[in-house]
Amino acid sequence: AQTVTQSQPEMSVQEAETVTLSCTYDTSESDYYLFWYKQPPSRQMILVIRQEAYKQQNATENRFSVNFQKAAKSFSLKISDSQLGDAAMYFCAYRSGGGSEKLVFGKGTKLTVNP
Amino acid sequence: DAMVIQNPRYQVTQFGKPVTLSCSQTLNHNVMYWYQQKSSQAPKLLFHYYDKDFNNEADTPDNFQSRRPNTSFCFLDIRSPGLGDAAMYLCATSSLGGLAGARNTQYFGPGTRLTVL
């Protein structure tokens, strides 16, 4: 079974600085998808970024980018120019490409942005 | 805007009193999911529908049931809520077709926070 590990329960960053959240996963599959979701306190789970395993190029969405290292099974999220609104719980998630609908989540990293 | 809607946002029920949570979507996605999320934990998948096909997770208690009368709506029924069922319940949708960027991505509703007294 696939597992997703987020080794940093909490992280903090100064406003306008850059922070990297770590995620590693374990799978024997070659076809899969990886996601980062953001969940602000008492608010909706929002997709931040997604990465298809077959793509070598790292995904980027504005200030958010990933470092996808397939051989190392690592999928870190970099947030540049951090803003107060980035404060949230961030979940890394894995989805098999083989038809299983299940998202496997990590336990999350709580990000605090200090003004 | 296309979206996933959950009603109510907050639900209070009594121990043992059946409760139904509602999810609707305007995305026309063929897959709908129900997750349970307890405080400071990751979401846990309860079950999902692929069109009309119901897929239960092996460890989902029998106390939890679901209905999907049409593409747009899906309901979560908790037959006899216990104190341990107090949680945030998240509905999500995804499409196995459509644009490559959106395919296989799950989109979440705002959740219903259930309190059991």
Coordinates of C-alpha atoms in Angstrom, one line a residue:
Chain A
A1 CA 0.0 0.0 0.0
Q2 CA 1.1 3.5 -0.7
T3 CA 2.1 5.8 2.1
V4 CA 2.8 9.5 2.3
T5 CA 5.0 11.1 4.9
Q6 CA 5.2 14.7 5.9
S7 CA 8.1 14.9 8.4
Q8 CA 7.4 18.5 9.5
P9 CA 4.3 18.8 11.7
E10 CA 4.8 22.6 11.9
M11 CA 6.8 25.2 10.0
S12 CA 7.0 29.0 10.2
V13 CA 8.2 31.6 7.7
Q14 CA 8.6 35.4 7.7
E15 CA 6.4 37.3 5.4
A16 CA 8.0 37.7 1.9
E17 CA 10.5 34.9 2.6
T18 CA 10.6 31.4 1.0
V19 CA 9.7 28.2 2.7
T20 CA 9.9 24.5 1.6
L21 CA 7.6 21.8 2.9
S22 CA 8.8 18.3 2.6
C23 CA 6.9 15.2 1.4
T24 CA 8.1 11.7 0.7
Y25 CA 6.0 8.8 -0.5
D26 CA 6.3 5.1 -1.0
T27 CA 5.0 3.3 -4.0
S28 CA 5.8 0.5 -6.4
E29 CA 3.8 2.1 -9.2
S30 CA 5.2 4.0 -12.1
D31 CA 2.0 5.9 -13.0
Y32 CA 0.6 8.2 -10.3
Y33 CA -0.3 11.8 -9.4
L34 CA 0.9 13.9 -6.5
F35 CA -0.9 16.9 -5.1
W36 CA -0.5 19.6 -2.5
Y37 CA -3.7 20.8 -0.8
K38 CA -4.0 23.8 1.4
Q39 CA -6.6 24.0 4.2
P40 CA -6.9 27.3 6.1
P41 CA -8.4 27.1 9.6
S42 CA -12.0 26.2 9.4
R43 CA -12.0 26.7 5.7
Q44 CA -12.1 24.7 2.5
M45 CA -9.5 22.3 1.2
I46 CA -8.0 23.9 -1.9
L47 CA -5.8 22.4 -4.5
V48 CA -2.4 24.2 -4.7
I49 CA -0.6 22.2 -7.3
R50 CA -0.5 18.9 -8.9
Q51 CA 2.2 16.8 -10.6
E52 CA 1.9 13.8 -13.0
A53 CA 4.6 11.3 -12.3
Y54 CA 5.3 10.8 -16.0
K55 CA 6.3 14.5 -16.4
Q56 CA 9.9 15.3 -15.7
Q57 CA 9.2 19.1 -15.5
N58 CA 8.4 20.4 -12.0
A59 CA 4.9 21.9 -11.8
T60 CA 4.6 25.6 -11.0
E61 CA 1.6 27.8 -10.1
N62 CA 2.6 31.4 -9.5
R63 CA 4.4 31.5 -6.1
F64 CA 4.1 27.8 -5.6
S65 CA 6.5 25.3 -7.2
V66 CA 7.4 21.7 -6.5
N67 CA 10.7 19.8 -6.5
F68 CA 9.7 16.4 -7.8
Q69 CA 12.4 13.8 -7.4
K70 CA 10.9 10.5 -8.7
A71 CA 13.8 8.2 -8.0
A72 CA 14.0 9.5 -4.4
K73 CA 10.2 9.6 -4.1
S74 CA 10.3 13.1 -2.9
F75 CA 7.8 15.9 -3.6
S76 CA 8.5 19.1 -1.8
L77 CA 6.5 22.3 -2.1
K78 CA 8.3 25.7 -2.3
I79 CA 6.3 28.8 -1.4
S80 CA 8.1 32.0 -2.5
D81 CA 7.3 35.5 -1.3
S82 CA 5.2 34.1 1.5
Q83 CA 2.0 36.0 2.4
L84 CA -0.1 36.1 5.5
G85 CA -2.9 34.3 3.5
D86 CA -0.6 31.3 3.0
A87 CA -1.0 30.4 6.6
A88 CA -2.8 27.0 6.6
M89 CA -2.4 23.3 7.0
Y90 CA -0.8 21.8 3.9
F91 CA -1.4 18.2 2.9
C92 CA 0.6 16.2 0.5
A93 CA -1.4 13.5 -1.3
Y94 CA -0.9 10.6 -3.7
R95 CA -3.3 9.1 -6.2
S96 CA -2.6 6.0 -8.2
G97 CA -2.8 6.3 -11.9
G98 CA -4.0 2.8 -12.2
G99 CA -7.7 3.4 -11.7
S100 CA -7.9 3.5 -7.9
E101 CA -9.8 6.6 -6.8
K102 CA -8.3 6.9 -3.4
L103 CA -6.2 9.9 -2.4
V104 CA -3.6 8.9 0.2
F105 CA -2.8 11.9 2.4
G106 CA 0.1 12.7 4.6
K107 CA -0.6 14.0 8.1
G108 CA -0.1 17.6 7.1
T109 CA 2.2 20.5 7.9
K110 CA 0.9 23.5 9.7
L111 CA 2.4 26.6 8.2
T112 CA 2.6 29.9 10.2
V113 CA 3.5 33.1 8.4
N114 CA 4.9 35.8 10.7
P115 CA 4.5 39.5 9.8
Chain B
D1 CA -18.9 29.5 -10.8
A2 CA -18.7 25.7 -10.9
M3 CA -18.4 24.3 -7.4
V4 CA -18.9 21.7 -4.7
I5 CA -21.6 22.7 -2.2
Q6 CA -22.2 21.2 1.2
N7 CA -25.2 21.7 3.4
P8 CA -25.5 22.4 6.2
R9 CA -22.1 23.8 7.1
Y10 CA -22.7 23.0 10.8
Q11 CA -24.9 20.2 12.0
V12 CA -25.6 19.3 15.6
T13 CA -27.3 16.0 16.4
Q14 CA -28.0 13.9 19.5
F15 CA -26.3 10.6 20.3
G16 CA -28.1 7.9 18.3
K17 CA -30.3 10.3 16.2
P18 CA -29.9 9.7 12.5
V19 CA -28.5 12.6 10.5
T20 CA -28.0 13.3 6.8
L21 CA -25.4 15.5 5.2
S22 CA -25.8 16.8 1.7
C23 CA -23.4 17.5 -1.1
S24 CA -24.1 18.9 -4.5
Q25 CA -21.9 19.8 -7.4
T26 CA -22.1 21.9 -10.6
L27 CA -18.9 20.5 -12.1
N28 CA -20.7 17.6 -13.8
H29 CA -18.0 15.2 -12.4
N30 CA -18.7 11.5 -12.5
V31 CA -17.0 10.7 -9.2
M32 CA -18.1 11.9 -5.8
Y33 CA -16.3 11.1 -2.5
W34 CA -17.0 11.4 1.2
Y35 CA -14.2 12.0 3.7
Q36 CA -14.2 12.1 7.5
Q37 CA -11.6 14.5 9.0
K38 CA -11.1 14.7 12.7
S39 CA -9.3 17.5 14.4
S40 CA -5.7 18.0 13.3
Q41 CA -5.8 14.8 11.2
A42 CA -5.7 14.1 7.5
P43 CA -9.0 13.3 5.7
K44 CA -10.0 9.7 5.7
L45 CA -12.0 8.3 2.8
L46 CA -15.2 6.7 3.7
F47 CA -16.6 5.8 0.3
H48 CA -17.0 7.1 -3.2
Y49 CA -19.4 6.8 -6.2
Y50 CA -18.1 6.3 -9.7
D51 CA -21.3 7.3 -11.5
K52 CA -23.9 5.0 -9.8
D53 CA -21.3 2.5 -8.7
F54 CA -20.8 2.6 -4.9
N55 CA -17.3 1.8 -3.6
N56 CA -17.0 1.4 0.2
E57 CA -13.7 1.5 2.0
A58 CA -13.0 -1.7 3.9
D59 CA -12.8 0.0 7.3
T60 CA -15.8 2.3 7.0
P61 CA -18.3 1.4 9.7
D62 CA -21.7 0.1 8.7
N63 CA -23.2 3.1 10.6
F64 CA -22.2 5.2 7.5
Q65 CA -24.3 5.0 4.4
S66 CA -24.5 7.0 1.2
R67 CA -26.9 7.7 -1.6
R68 CA -26.4 9.3 -5.0
P69 CA -29.8 9.9 -6.6
N70 CA -28.3 11.7 -9.6
T71 CA -25.0 13.1 -11.0
S72 CA -25.3 16.3 -9.0
F73 CA -26.2 15.1 -5.5
C74 CA -24.7 12.8 -3.0
F75 CA -25.8 12.2 0.6
L76 CA -24.1 10.9 3.7
D77 CA -26.3 9.2 6.2
I78 CA -25.1 8.4 9.7
R79 CA -27.7 6.0 11.1
S80 CA -26.8 6.2 14.8
P81 CA -24.2 8.8 15.5
G82 CA -21.8 8.2 18.4
L83 CA -19.6 10.7 20.1
G84 CA -16.7 9.4 18.0
D85 CA -18.4 10.4 14.8
A86 CA -18.0 14.1 15.6
A87 CA -15.8 15.4 12.8
M88 CA -15.7 17.5 9.7
Y89 CA -17.2 15.7 6.7
L90 CA -15.8 16.6 3.4
C91 CA -17.3 16.0 0.0
A92 CA -15.1 16.0 -3.1
T93 CA -15.6 15.4 -6.8
S94 CA -13.4 14.4 -9.7
S95 CA -13.7 13.6 -13.3
L96 CA -12.0 10.8 -15.2
G97 CA -12.5 12.7 -18.4
G98 CA -12.2 16.3 -19.4
L99 CA -9.1 18.5 -19.7
A100 CA -5.8 16.8 -18.8
G101 CA -5.0 19.4 -16.2
A102 CA -8.2 18.7 -14.3
R103 CA -8.5 15.0 -14.9
N104 CA -8.1 12.8 -11.8
T105 CA -7.9 15.8 -9.5
Q106 CA -10.3 16.0 -6.5
Y107 CA -12.1 19.2 -5.7
F108 CA -13.4 19.7 -2.2
G109 CA -16.5 21.3 -0.8
P110 CA -16.3 23.5 2.3
G111 CA -17.2 20.7 4.6
T112 CA -19.9 20.1 7.2
R113 CA -18.8 20.1 10.9
L114 CA -20.9 17.6 12.8
T115 CA -21.3 17.8 16.6
V116 CA -22.8 14.9 18.5
L117 CA -24.3 15.8 21.9

